Coordinates of C-alpha atoms in Angstrom, one line a residue:
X1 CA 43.3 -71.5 -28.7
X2 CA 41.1 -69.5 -31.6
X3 CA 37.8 -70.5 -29.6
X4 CA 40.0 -68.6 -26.6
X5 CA 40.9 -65.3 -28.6
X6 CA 37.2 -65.1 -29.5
X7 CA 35.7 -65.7 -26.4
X8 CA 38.2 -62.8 -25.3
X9 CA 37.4 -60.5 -27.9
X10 CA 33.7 -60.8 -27.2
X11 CA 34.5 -60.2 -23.3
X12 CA 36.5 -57.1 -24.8
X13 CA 33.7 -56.0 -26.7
X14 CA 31.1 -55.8 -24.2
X15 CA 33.3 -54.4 -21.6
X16 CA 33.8 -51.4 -24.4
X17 CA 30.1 -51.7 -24.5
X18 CA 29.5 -51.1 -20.8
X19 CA 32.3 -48.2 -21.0
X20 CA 30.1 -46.6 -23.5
X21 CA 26.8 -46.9 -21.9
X22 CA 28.9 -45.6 -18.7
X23 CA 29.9 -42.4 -20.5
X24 CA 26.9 -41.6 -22.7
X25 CA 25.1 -41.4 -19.1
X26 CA 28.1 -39.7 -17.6
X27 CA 27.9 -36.9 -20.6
X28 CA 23.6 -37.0 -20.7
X29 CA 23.9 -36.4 -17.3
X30 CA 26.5 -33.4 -17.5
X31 CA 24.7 -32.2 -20.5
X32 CA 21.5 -31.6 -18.5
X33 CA 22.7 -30.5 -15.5
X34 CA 25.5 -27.9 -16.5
X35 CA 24.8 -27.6 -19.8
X36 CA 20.9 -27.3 -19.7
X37 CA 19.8 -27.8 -15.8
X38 CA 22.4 -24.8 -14.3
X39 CA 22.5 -22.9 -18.2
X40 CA 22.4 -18.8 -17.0
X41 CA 19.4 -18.6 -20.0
X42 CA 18.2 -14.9 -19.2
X43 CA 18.6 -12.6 -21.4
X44 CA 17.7 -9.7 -19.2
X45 CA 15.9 -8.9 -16.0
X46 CA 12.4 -9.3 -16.1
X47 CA 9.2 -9.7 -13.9
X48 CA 7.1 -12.6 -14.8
X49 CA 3.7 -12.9 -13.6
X50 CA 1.8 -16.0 -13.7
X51 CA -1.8 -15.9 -13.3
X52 CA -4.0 -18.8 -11.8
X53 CA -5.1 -20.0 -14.9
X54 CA -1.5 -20.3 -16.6
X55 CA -0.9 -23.8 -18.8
X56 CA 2.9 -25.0 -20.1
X57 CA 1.9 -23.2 -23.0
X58 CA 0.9 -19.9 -21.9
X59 CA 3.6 -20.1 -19.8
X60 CA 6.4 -20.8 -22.5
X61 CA 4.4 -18.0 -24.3
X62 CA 5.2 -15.4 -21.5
X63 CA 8.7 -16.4 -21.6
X64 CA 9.5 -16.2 -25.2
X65 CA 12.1 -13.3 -25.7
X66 CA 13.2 -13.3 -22.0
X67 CA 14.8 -16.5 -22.1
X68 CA 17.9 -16.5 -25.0
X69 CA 17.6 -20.3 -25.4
X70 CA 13.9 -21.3 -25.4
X71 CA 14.1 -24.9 -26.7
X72 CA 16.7 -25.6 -23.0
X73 CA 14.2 -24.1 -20.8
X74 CA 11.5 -26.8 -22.2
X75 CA 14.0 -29.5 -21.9
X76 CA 14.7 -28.8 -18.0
X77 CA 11.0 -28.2 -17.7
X78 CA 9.5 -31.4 -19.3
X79 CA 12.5 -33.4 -16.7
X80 CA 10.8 -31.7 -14.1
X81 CA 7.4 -32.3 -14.5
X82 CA 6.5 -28.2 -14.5
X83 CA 3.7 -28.4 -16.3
X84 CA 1.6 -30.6 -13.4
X85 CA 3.1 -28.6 -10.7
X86 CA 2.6 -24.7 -12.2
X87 CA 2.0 -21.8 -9.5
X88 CA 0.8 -18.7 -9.7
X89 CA 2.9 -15.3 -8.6
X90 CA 5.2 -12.6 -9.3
X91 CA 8.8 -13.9 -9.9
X92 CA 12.0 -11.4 -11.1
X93 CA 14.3 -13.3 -13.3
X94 CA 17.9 -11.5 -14.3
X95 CA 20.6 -12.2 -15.9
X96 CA 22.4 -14.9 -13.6
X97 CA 18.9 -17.2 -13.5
X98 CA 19.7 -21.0 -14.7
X99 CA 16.8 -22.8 -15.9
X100 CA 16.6 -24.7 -12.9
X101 CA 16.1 -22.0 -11.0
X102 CA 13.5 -20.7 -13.0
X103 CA 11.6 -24.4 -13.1
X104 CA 11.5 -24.6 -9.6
X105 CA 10.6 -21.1 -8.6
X106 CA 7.3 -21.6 -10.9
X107 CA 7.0 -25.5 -9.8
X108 CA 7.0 -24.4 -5.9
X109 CA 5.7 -20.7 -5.8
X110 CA 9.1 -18.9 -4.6
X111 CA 7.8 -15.8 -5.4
X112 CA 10.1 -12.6 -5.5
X113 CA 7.8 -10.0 -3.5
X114 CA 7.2 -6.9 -4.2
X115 CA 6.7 -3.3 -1.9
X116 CA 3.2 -2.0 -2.3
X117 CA 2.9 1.7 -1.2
X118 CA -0.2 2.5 1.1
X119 CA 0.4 6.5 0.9
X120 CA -1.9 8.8 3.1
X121 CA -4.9 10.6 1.5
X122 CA -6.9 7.4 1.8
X123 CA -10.7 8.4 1.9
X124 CA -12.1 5.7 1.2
X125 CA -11.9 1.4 1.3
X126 CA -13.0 1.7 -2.2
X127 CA -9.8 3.9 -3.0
X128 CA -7.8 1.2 -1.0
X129 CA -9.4 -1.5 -3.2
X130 CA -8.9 0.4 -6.3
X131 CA -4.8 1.1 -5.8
X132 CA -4.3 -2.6 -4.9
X133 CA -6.2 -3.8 -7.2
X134 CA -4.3 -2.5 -9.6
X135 CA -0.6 -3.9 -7.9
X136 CA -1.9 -7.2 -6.9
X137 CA -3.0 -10.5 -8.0
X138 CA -6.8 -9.6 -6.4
X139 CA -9.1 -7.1 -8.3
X140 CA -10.6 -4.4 -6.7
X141 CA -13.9 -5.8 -6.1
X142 CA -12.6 -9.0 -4.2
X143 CA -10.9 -6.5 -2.0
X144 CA -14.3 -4.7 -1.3
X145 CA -15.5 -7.7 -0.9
X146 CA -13.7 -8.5 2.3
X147 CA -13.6 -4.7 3.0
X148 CA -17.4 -4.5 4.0
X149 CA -17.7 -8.3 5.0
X150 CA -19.1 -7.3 8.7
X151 CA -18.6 -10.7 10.1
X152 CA -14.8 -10.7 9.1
X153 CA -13.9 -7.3 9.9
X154 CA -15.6 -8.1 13.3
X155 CA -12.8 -10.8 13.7
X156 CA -10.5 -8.1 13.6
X157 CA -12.2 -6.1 16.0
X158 CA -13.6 -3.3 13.6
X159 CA -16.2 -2.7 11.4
X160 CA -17.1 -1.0 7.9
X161 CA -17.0 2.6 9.0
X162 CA -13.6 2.3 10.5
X163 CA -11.8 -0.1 8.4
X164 CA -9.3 2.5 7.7
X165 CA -8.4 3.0 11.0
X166 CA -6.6 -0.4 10.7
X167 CA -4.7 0.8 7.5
X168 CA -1.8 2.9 8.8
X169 CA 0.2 4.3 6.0
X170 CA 3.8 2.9 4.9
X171 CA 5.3 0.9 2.4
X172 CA 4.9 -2.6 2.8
X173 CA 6.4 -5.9 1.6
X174 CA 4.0 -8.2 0.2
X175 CA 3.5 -11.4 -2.4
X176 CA 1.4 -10.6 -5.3
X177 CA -1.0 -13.5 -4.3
X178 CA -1.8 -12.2 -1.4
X179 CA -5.0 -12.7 -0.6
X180 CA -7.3 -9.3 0.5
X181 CA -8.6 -11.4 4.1
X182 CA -4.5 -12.3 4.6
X183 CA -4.2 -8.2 3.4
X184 CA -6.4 -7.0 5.9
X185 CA -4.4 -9.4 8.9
X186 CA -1.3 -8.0 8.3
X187 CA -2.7 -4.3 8.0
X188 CA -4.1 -5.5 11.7
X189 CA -0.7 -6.8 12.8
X190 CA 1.0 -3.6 11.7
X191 CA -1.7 -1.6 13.5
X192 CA -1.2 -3.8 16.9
X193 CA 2.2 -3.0 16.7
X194 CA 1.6 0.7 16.1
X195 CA -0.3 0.3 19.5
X196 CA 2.7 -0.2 21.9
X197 CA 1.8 -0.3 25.7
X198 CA 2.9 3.3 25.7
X199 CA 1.0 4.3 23.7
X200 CA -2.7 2.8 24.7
X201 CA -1.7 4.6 27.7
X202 CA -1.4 7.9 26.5
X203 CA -5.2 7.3 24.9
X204 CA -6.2 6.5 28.4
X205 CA -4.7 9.5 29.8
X206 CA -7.1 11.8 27.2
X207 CA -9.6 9.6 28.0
X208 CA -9.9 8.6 24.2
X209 CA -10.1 5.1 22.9
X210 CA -8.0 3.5 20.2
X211 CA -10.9 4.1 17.6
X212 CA -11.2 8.0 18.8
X213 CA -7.8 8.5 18.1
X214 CA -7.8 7.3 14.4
X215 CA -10.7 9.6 13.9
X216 CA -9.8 12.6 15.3
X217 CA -6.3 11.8 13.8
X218 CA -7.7 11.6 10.1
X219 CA -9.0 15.1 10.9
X220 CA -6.3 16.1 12.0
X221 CA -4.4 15.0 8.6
X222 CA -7.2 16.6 6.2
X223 CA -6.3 19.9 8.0
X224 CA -3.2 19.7 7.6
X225 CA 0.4 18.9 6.3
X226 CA 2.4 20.8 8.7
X227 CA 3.4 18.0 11.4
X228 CA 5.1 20.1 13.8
X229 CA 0.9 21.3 14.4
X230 CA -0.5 17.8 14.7
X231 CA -0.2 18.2 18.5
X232 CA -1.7 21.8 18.8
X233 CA -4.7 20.9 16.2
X234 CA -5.4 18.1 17.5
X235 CA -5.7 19.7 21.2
X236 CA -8.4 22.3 19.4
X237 CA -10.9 19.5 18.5
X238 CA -10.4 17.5 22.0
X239 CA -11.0 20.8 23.6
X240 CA -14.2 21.3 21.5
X241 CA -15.1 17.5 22.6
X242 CA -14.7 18.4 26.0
X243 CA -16.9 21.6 26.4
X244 CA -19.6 19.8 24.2
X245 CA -19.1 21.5 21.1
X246 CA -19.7 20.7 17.6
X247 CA -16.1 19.9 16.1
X248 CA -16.9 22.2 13.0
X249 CA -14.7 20.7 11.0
X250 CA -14.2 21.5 7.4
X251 CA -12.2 17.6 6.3
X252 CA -15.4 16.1 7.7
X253 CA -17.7 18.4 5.4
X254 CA -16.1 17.6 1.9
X255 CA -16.3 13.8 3.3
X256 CA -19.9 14.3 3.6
X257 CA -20.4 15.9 0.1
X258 CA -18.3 13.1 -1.5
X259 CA -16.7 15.9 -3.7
X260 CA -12.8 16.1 -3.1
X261 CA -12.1 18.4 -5.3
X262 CA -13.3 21.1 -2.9
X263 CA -11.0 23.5 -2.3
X264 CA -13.1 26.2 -0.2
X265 CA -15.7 25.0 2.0
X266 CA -18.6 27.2 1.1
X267 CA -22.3 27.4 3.4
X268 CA -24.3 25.1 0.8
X269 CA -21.9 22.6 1.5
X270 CA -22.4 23.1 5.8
X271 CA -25.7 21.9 5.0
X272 CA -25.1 18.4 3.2
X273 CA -27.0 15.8 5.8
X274 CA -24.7 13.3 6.6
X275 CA -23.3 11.7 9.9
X276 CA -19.7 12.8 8.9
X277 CA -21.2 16.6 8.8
X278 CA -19.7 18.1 12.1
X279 CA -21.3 21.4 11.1
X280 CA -24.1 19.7 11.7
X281 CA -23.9 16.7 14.5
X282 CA -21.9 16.9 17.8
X283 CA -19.5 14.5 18.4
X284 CA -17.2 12.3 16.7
X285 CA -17.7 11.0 13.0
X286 CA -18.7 7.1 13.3
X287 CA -15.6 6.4 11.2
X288 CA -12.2 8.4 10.2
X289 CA -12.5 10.3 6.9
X290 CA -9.0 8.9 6.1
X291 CA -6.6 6.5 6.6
X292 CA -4.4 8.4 9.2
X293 CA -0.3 8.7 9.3
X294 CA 1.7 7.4 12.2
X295 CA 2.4 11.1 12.7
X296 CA -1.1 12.3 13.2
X297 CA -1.9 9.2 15.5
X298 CA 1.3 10.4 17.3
X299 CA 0.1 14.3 17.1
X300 CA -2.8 13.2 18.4
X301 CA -1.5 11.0 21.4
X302 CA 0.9 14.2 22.1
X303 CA -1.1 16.7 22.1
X304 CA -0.5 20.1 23.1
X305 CA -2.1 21.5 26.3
X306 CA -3.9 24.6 25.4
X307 CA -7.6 26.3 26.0
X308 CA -7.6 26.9 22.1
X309 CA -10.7 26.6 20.4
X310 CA -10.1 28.1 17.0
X311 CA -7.6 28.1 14.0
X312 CA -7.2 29.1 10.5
X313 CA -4.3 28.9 7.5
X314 CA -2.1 31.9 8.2
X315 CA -1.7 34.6 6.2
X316 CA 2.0 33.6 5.3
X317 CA 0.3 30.7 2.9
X318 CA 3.2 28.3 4.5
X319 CA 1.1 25.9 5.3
X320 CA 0.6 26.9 9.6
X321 CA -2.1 28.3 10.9
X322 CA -3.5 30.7 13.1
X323 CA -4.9 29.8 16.5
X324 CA -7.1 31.5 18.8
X325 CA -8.9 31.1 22.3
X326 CA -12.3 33.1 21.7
X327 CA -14.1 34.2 18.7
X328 CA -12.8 38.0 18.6
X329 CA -9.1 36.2 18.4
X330 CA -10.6 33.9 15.6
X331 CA -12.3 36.2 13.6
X332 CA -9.5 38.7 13.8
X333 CA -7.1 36.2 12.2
X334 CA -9.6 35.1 9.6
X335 CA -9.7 38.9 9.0
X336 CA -6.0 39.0 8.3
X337 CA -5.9 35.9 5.8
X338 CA -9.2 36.7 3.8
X339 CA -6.9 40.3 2.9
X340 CA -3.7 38.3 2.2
X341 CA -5.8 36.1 0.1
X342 CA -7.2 38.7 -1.5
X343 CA -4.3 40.3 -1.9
X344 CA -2.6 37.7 -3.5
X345 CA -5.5 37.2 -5.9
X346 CA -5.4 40.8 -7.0
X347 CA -1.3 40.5 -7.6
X348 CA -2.0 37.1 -9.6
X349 CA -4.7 38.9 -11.8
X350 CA -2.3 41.6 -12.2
X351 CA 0.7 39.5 -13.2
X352 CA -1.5 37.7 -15.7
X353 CA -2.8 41.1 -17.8
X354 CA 0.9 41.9 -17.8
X355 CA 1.3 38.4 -19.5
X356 CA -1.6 38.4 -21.5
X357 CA -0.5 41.9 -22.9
X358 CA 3.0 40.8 -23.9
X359 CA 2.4 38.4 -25.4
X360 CA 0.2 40.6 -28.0

Protein backbone atom coordinates (compact mmCIF):
# COMPACT_ATOMS: atom_id res chain seq x y z
CA UNK A 1 0.00 0.00 0.00
CA UNK A 2 2.91 2.85 0.96
CA UNK A 3 5.00 1.58 -2.20
CA UNK A 4 1.37 2.46 -4.01
CA UNK A 5 0.91 6.10 -2.65
CA UNK A 6 4.50 6.74 -3.80
CA UNK A 7 4.42 5.38 -6.95
CA UNK A 8 1.22 7.68 -7.25
CA UNK A 9 2.71 10.68 -5.96
CA UNK A 10 5.57 10.42 -8.38
CA UNK A 11 2.94 9.86 -11.38
CA UNK A 12 1.36 13.16 -9.73
CA UNK A 13 4.49 14.92 -9.75
CA UNK A 14 5.52 14.58 -13.25
CA UNK A 15 2.06 15.02 -14.59
CA UNK A 16 2.44 18.69 -12.66
CA UNK A 17 5.72 18.62 -14.30
CA UNK A 18 4.38 18.24 -17.90
CA UNK A 19 1.55 20.83 -16.92
CA UNK A 20 4.31 23.20 -16.20
CA UNK A 21 6.43 22.70 -19.19
CA UNK A 22 2.92 22.97 -21.11
CA UNK A 23 2.31 26.46 -19.82
CA UNK A 24 5.78 27.97 -19.58
CA UNK A 25 5.57 27.28 -23.53
CA UNK A 26 1.97 28.32 -23.68
CA UNK A 27 3.01 31.81 -21.85
CA UNK A 28 6.77 32.05 -23.89
CA UNK A 29 4.83 31.69 -26.77
CA UNK A 30 2.13 34.45 -25.88
CA UNK A 31 4.88 36.47 -24.58
CA UNK A 32 6.58 36.73 -27.98
CA UNK A 33 3.87 36.88 -30.11
CA UNK A 34 1.47 39.50 -28.40
CA UNK A 35 3.61 40.73 -26.03
CA UNK A 36 6.81 41.19 -28.16
CA UNK A 37 6.00 39.74 -31.90
CA UNK A 38 2.55 42.05 -32.41
CA UNK A 39 3.96 44.91 -29.58
CA UNK A 40 2.73 48.52 -31.41
CA UNK A 41 6.66 49.70 -30.46
CA UNK A 42 6.63 53.12 -32.57
CA UNK A 43 6.86 55.96 -30.98
CA UNK A 44 6.13 58.15 -33.91
CA UNK A 45 5.96 58.16 -37.63
CA UNK A 46 9.08 57.99 -39.26
CA UNK A 47 10.85 57.19 -42.64
CA UNK A 48 13.69 54.78 -42.32
CA UNK A 49 16.13 54.33 -45.01
CA UNK A 50 18.37 51.49 -45.17
CA UNK A 51 21.22 51.63 -47.37
CA UNK A 52 23.05 48.62 -49.12
CA UNK A 53 25.66 48.33 -46.78
CA UNK A 54 23.43 48.37 -43.52
CA UNK A 55 24.57 45.62 -40.62
CA UNK A 56 22.12 44.59 -37.42
CA UNK A 57 23.98 47.10 -35.84
CA UNK A 58 23.77 50.06 -37.93
CA UNK A 59 20.51 49.14 -38.30
CA UNK A 60 19.46 49.03 -34.51
CA UNK A 61 21.48 52.37 -34.60
CA UNK A 62 18.96 54.00 -37.07
CA UNK A 63 16.22 52.88 -35.04
CA UNK A 64 17.22 53.98 -31.66
CA UNK A 65 14.65 56.78 -30.46
CA UNK A 66 11.97 55.74 -33.13
CA UNK A 67 11.18 52.59 -31.53
CA UNK A 68 9.91 53.24 -27.52
CA UNK A 69 11.08 49.72 -26.51
CA UNK A 70 14.42 48.96 -28.22
CA UNK A 71 15.57 45.87 -26.29
CA UNK A 72 11.70 43.98 -27.81
CA UNK A 73 12.52 44.93 -31.25
CA UNK A 74 16.04 42.90 -30.92
CA UNK A 75 14.26 40.09 -29.30
CA UNK A 76 11.65 39.68 -32.38
CA UNK A 77 14.65 40.35 -34.63
CA UNK A 78 17.27 37.85 -33.40
CA UNK A 79 13.83 34.96 -33.64
CA UNK A 80 13.68 36.01 -37.03
CA UNK A 81 16.97 35.73 -38.31
CA UNK A 82 16.93 39.76 -39.61
CA UNK A 83 20.29 40.18 -39.49
CA UNK A 84 21.15 37.39 -42.42
CA UNK A 85 18.20 38.46 -44.35
CA UNK A 86 18.62 42.68 -44.19
CA UNK A 87 17.26 44.74 -47.40
CA UNK A 88 17.87 47.88 -48.50
CA UNK A 89 14.92 50.66 -49.03
CA UNK A 90 12.74 53.30 -47.89
CA UNK A 91 10.14 52.01 -45.33
CA UNK A 92 7.55 54.58 -43.18
CA UNK A 93 6.88 53.28 -39.76
CA UNK A 94 3.92 55.07 -37.56
CA UNK A 95 2.44 54.67 -34.69
CA UNK A 96 0.42 51.35 -35.15
CA UNK A 97 3.83 49.32 -36.48
CA UNK A 98 4.38 46.01 -34.29
CA UNK A 99 7.72 44.68 -34.33
CA UNK A 100 6.87 42.08 -36.53
CA UNK A 101 5.89 44.12 -38.98
CA UNK A 102 8.85 46.15 -38.91
CA UNK A 103 11.23 42.69 -38.99
CA UNK A 104 9.67 41.57 -41.90
CA UNK A 105 9.37 44.65 -43.93
CA UNK A 106 13.33 44.99 -43.61
CA UNK A 107 13.76 41.02 -43.86
CA UNK A 108 11.76 40.98 -47.28
CA UNK A 109 12.18 44.55 -48.82
CA UNK A 110 8.30 45.79 -48.49
CA UNK A 111 9.24 49.02 -49.15
CA UNK A 112 6.71 52.04 -48.61
CA UNK A 113 7.24 54.04 -51.99
CA UNK A 114 7.57 57.26 -52.36
CA UNK A 115 6.21 60.13 -55.26
CA UNK A 116 9.21 61.69 -57.04
CA UNK A 117 8.17 64.99 -58.86
CA UNK A 118 9.64 65.29 -62.47
CA UNK A 119 8.51 69.12 -62.89
CA UNK A 120 9.01 70.88 -66.34
CA UNK A 121 12.03 73.24 -66.90
CA UNK A 122 14.25 70.17 -67.51
CA UNK A 123 17.21 71.28 -69.70
CA UNK A 124 19.31 68.94 -69.24
CA UNK A 125 19.90 64.86 -68.33
CA UNK A 126 22.39 66.07 -66.05
CA UNK A 127 19.57 68.27 -64.22
CA UNK A 128 17.40 64.98 -64.31
CA UNK A 129 20.39 63.15 -62.75
CA UNK A 130 21.00 65.75 -60.26
CA UNK A 131 17.13 66.05 -58.74
CA UNK A 132 16.98 62.21 -58.51
CA UNK A 133 19.95 61.82 -57.23
CA UNK A 134 19.22 63.61 -54.57
CA UNK A 135 15.48 61.60 -53.85
CA UNK A 136 16.66 58.28 -54.62
CA UNK A 137 18.79 55.49 -53.56
CA UNK A 138 21.15 56.08 -57.05
CA UNK A 139 23.57 59.10 -57.13
CA UNK A 140 23.62 61.37 -59.81
CA UNK A 141 26.41 60.07 -61.62
CA UNK A 142 25.03 56.43 -61.87
CA UNK A 143 22.04 58.07 -63.42
CA UNK A 144 24.29 59.83 -66.07
CA UNK A 145 25.70 56.84 -66.43
CA UNK A 146 22.77 55.16 -68.00
CA UNK A 147 21.65 58.53 -69.34
CA UNK A 148 24.42 58.66 -72.15
CA UNK A 149 24.89 54.79 -72.32
CA UNK A 150 24.16 54.83 -76.30
CA UNK A 151 23.79 51.12 -76.54
CA UNK A 152 20.96 51.16 -73.83
CA UNK A 153 19.17 54.25 -74.69
CA UNK A 154 19.16 52.61 -78.26
CA UNK A 155 17.07 49.76 -76.59
CA UNK A 156 14.68 52.22 -75.92
CA UNK A 157 14.54 53.61 -79.18
CA UNK A 158 16.42 57.05 -78.52
CA UNK A 159 19.54 58.30 -78.09
CA UNK A 160 21.68 60.98 -75.93
CA UNK A 161 20.38 64.12 -77.56
CA UNK A 162 16.82 63.21 -77.11
CA UNK A 163 16.73 61.39 -73.89
CA UNK A 164 14.40 63.90 -72.66
CA UNK A 165 11.93 63.51 -75.01
CA UNK A 166 11.15 60.21 -73.18
CA UNK A 167 10.84 62.10 -69.73
CA UNK A 168 7.35 63.66 -69.82
CA UNK A 169 6.71 65.65 -66.82
CA UNK A 170 4.32 64.39 -63.74
CA UNK A 171 4.64 63.04 -60.47
CA UNK A 172 5.43 59.60 -60.26
CA UNK A 173 5.34 56.67 -57.82
CA UNK A 174 8.41 54.98 -57.37
CA UNK A 175 10.76 52.66 -54.79
CA UNK A 176 13.75 54.37 -53.58
CA UNK A 177 15.86 51.46 -55.03
CA UNK A 178 14.94 51.97 -58.09
CA UNK A 179 17.45 51.37 -60.34
CA UNK A 180 18.27 54.54 -63.13
CA UNK A 181 18.07 51.55 -66.34
CA UNK A 182 14.46 50.36 -64.42
CA UNK A 183 14.00 54.62 -64.18
CA UNK A 184 14.51 55.19 -67.70
CA UNK A 185 11.85 51.89 -68.70
CA UNK A 186 9.14 53.27 -66.83
CA UNK A 187 9.79 56.92 -68.10
CA UNK A 188 9.50 54.86 -71.70
CA UNK A 189 6.26 53.16 -70.60
CA UNK A 190 4.77 56.41 -69.52
CA UNK A 191 5.89 57.96 -72.79
CA UNK A 192 4.26 54.96 -74.90
CA UNK A 193 1.25 55.55 -73.21
CA UNK A 194 1.38 59.29 -73.78
CA UNK A 195 1.50 58.13 -77.51
CA UNK A 196 -2.16 56.74 -77.84
CA UNK A 197 -3.13 55.64 -81.45
CA UNK A 198 -4.81 59.09 -81.72
CA UNK A 199 -2.36 60.65 -81.18
CA UNK A 200 0.63 59.20 -83.56
CA UNK A 201 -1.97 59.99 -85.98
CA UNK A 202 -2.33 63.48 -85.52
CA UNK A 203 1.87 63.63 -85.95
CA UNK A 204 1.22 61.94 -89.27
CA UNK A 205 -1.28 64.33 -90.29
CA UNK A 206 1.58 67.40 -89.79
CA UNK A 207 3.80 65.19 -91.26
CA UNK A 208 6.01 65.28 -88.09
CA UNK A 209 7.38 62.26 -86.29
CA UNK A 210 7.18 61.43 -82.63
CA UNK A 211 10.77 62.81 -82.07
CA UNK A 212 9.80 66.26 -84.03
CA UNK A 213 7.12 66.76 -81.86
CA UNK A 214 9.05 66.66 -78.54
CA UNK A 215 11.37 69.15 -80.06
CA UNK A 216 9.32 71.52 -81.35
CA UNK A 217 7.15 70.97 -78.18
CA UNK A 218 10.22 71.90 -75.75
CA UNK A 219 10.29 75.19 -77.83
CA UNK A 220 7.20 75.65 -77.61
CA UNK A 221 7.44 75.43 -73.51
CA UNK A 222 10.67 77.80 -73.33
CA UNK A 223 8.39 80.43 -75.01
CA UNK A 224 6.01 80.15 -73.07
CA UNK A 225 3.62 79.48 -70.04
CA UNK A 226 0.40 80.56 -71.40
CA UNK A 227 -1.25 77.10 -72.61
CA UNK A 228 -4.17 78.32 -74.16
CA UNK A 229 -1.09 79.53 -77.02
CA UNK A 230 0.66 76.17 -77.27
CA UNK A 231 -1.51 75.55 -80.40
CA UNK A 232 -1.04 79.00 -82.17
CA UNK A 233 2.96 79.02 -81.32
CA UNK A 234 3.51 76.03 -82.23
CA UNK A 235 1.70 76.49 -85.78
CA UNK A 236 4.41 79.70 -86.11
CA UNK A 237 7.47 77.33 -86.08
CA UNK A 238 5.77 74.44 -88.30
CA UNK A 239 4.93 77.27 -90.64
CA UNK A 240 8.56 78.48 -90.59
CA UNK A 241 9.59 74.54 -91.19
CA UNK A 242 7.41 74.43 -94.04
CA UNK A 243 8.53 77.54 -96.14
CA UNK A 244 12.27 76.59 -95.33
CA UNK A 245 12.91 79.01 -92.81
CA UNK A 246 15.25 79.31 -90.00
CA UNK A 247 13.05 78.70 -86.77
CA UNK A 248 14.78 81.78 -85.07
CA UNK A 249 14.04 80.79 -81.97
CA UNK A 250 15.25 82.53 -78.84
CA UNK A 251 14.77 78.97 -76.09
CA UNK A 252 17.07 77.30 -78.56
CA UNK A 253 19.73 80.35 -78.27
CA UNK A 254 20.16 80.38 -74.40
CA UNK A 255 20.37 76.40 -74.86
CA UNK A 256 23.30 77.03 -77.00
CA UNK A 257 25.02 79.52 -74.68
CA UNK A 258 24.48 77.12 -71.68
CA UNK A 259 23.65 80.38 -69.60
CA UNK A 260 19.98 80.18 -68.28
CA UNK A 261 19.98 83.00 -66.56
CA UNK A 262 19.38 84.91 -69.70
CA UNK A 263 16.68 86.92 -69.54
CA UNK A 264 17.01 89.13 -72.92
CA UNK A 265 18.37 87.52 -75.81
CA UNK A 266 20.91 89.98 -77.04
CA UNK A 267 22.95 89.73 -80.84
CA UNK A 268 26.35 88.40 -79.19
CA UNK A 269 24.41 85.61 -78.05
CA UNK A 270 22.77 84.98 -81.95
CA UNK A 271 26.22 84.30 -82.72
CA UNK A 272 27.16 81.35 -80.24
CA UNK A 273 28.07 78.22 -82.79
CA UNK A 274 26.12 75.50 -81.78
CA UNK A 275 23.67 73.00 -83.50
CA UNK A 276 20.92 74.11 -81.04
CA UNK A 277 21.52 77.86 -82.56
CA UNK A 278 18.42 78.29 -84.84
CA UNK A 279 19.55 81.77 -85.51
CA UNK A 280 22.06 80.23 -87.08
CA UNK A 281 21.12 76.55 -88.65
CA UNK A 282 17.85 75.66 -90.48
CA UNK A 283 15.87 73.08 -89.29
CA UNK A 284 15.07 71.33 -86.22
CA UNK A 285 17.52 71.11 -83.13
CA UNK A 286 18.98 67.36 -82.98
CA UNK A 287 17.43 67.09 -79.57
CA UNK A 288 14.57 69.13 -77.39
CA UNK A 289 16.02 71.85 -75.22
CA UNK A 290 13.75 70.51 -72.48
CA UNK A 291 11.84 67.91 -71.12
CA UNK A 292 8.36 68.92 -72.66
CA UNK A 293 4.71 69.01 -70.70
CA UNK A 294 1.88 66.80 -71.93
CA UNK A 295 0.32 70.14 -72.73
CA UNK A 296 2.88 71.32 -75.15
CA UNK A 297 3.06 67.76 -76.83
CA UNK A 298 -0.72 68.27 -76.99
CA UNK A 299 -0.31 72.20 -78.28
CA UNK A 300 1.78 70.85 -80.59
CA UNK A 301 -0.36 67.88 -81.98
CA UNK A 302 -3.39 70.63 -81.95
CA UNK A 303 -2.10 73.09 -83.57
CA UNK A 304 -3.73 76.10 -84.81
CA UNK A 305 -4.08 76.69 -88.57
CA UNK A 306 -2.70 80.01 -89.41
CA UNK A 307 -0.10 81.64 -92.10
CA UNK A 308 1.61 83.28 -88.95
CA UNK A 309 5.15 83.63 -89.04
CA UNK A 310 5.90 86.04 -86.19
CA UNK A 311 5.16 86.65 -82.47
CA UNK A 312 6.30 88.60 -79.51
CA UNK A 313 5.30 89.03 -75.51
CA UNK A 314 2.48 91.60 -75.61
CA UNK A 315 2.59 94.77 -74.32
CA UNK A 316 -0.02 93.85 -71.49
CA UNK A 317 3.12 91.76 -69.73
CA UNK A 318 0.28 88.83 -69.06
CA UNK A 319 2.22 86.50 -70.33
CA UNK A 320 0.42 86.30 -74.44
CA UNK A 321 1.89 87.42 -77.18
CA UNK A 322 1.60 89.17 -80.13
CA UNK A 323 1.33 87.45 -83.50
CA UNK A 324 1.83 88.55 -86.89
CA UNK A 325 1.79 87.33 -90.67
CA UNK A 326 4.72 89.58 -92.31
CA UNK A 327 7.46 91.61 -90.95
CA UNK A 328 5.64 95.20 -91.05
CA UNK A 329 2.89 93.33 -88.57
CA UNK A 330 5.97 91.98 -86.53
CA UNK A 331 7.88 94.84 -86.19
CA UNK A 332 4.89 97.06 -85.45
CA UNK A 333 4.08 94.89 -82.44
CA UNK A 334 7.67 94.72 -81.29
CA UNK A 335 7.39 98.51 -81.56
CA UNK A 336 4.48 98.62 -79.12
CA UNK A 337 6.14 96.37 -76.42
CA UNK A 338 9.75 97.83 -76.58
CA UNK A 339 7.53 101.42 -75.43
CA UNK A 340 5.50 99.50 -72.81
CA UNK A 341 8.73 98.10 -71.56
CA UNK A 342 10.22 101.11 -71.52
CA UNK A 343 7.51 102.62 -70.07
CA UNK A 344 7.37 100.49 -67.32
CA UNK A 345 11.09 100.84 -66.66
CA UNK A 346 10.81 104.59 -66.42
CA UNK A 347 7.65 104.18 -63.83
CA UNK A 348 9.80 101.53 -61.73
CA UNK A 349 12.87 103.98 -61.64
CA UNK A 350 10.50 106.57 -60.67
CA UNK A 351 8.74 104.64 -57.90
CA UNK A 352 12.14 103.71 -56.52
CA UNK A 353 13.65 107.62 -56.18
CA UNK A 354 10.27 108.25 -54.39
CA UNK A 355 11.39 105.30 -52.12
CA UNK A 356 14.85 106.01 -51.87
CA UNK A 357 13.92 109.73 -50.90
CA UNK A 358 11.56 108.72 -48.10
CA UNK A 359 13.24 106.83 -46.56
CA UNK A 360 15.93 109.88 -45.96
Amino acid sequence: MAKKTKSTKKKIGVFFLIISLILATVCGVYLYRFLLKNKKNVAHKTVLYVRPDTDFNTLIDSLEGHLRHLNSFIKVANRENLSANIHPGRYVLDSNTTNIQVVRNIKYGYQSPLMVPISGRIRHSKNLAARLGKRLLADSAQFMQVFTDNEYLESLGTDTANVLSLIIPDSYEFYWTVTPKDFLQRMKTEYDKFWTEERKNKAKQLKLTQKQVSIIASIVYGESNHVPEYPRIASVYHNRLKKGWKLGADPTVIYATGDFTIRRVLRKHLETESPYNTYKVYGLPPGPIMAPTKECLDGVLNEETTDFMFFCASPKFDGTHRFARNEKEHFANARAYRQALDSLNKARAEAKKIEEAAKK
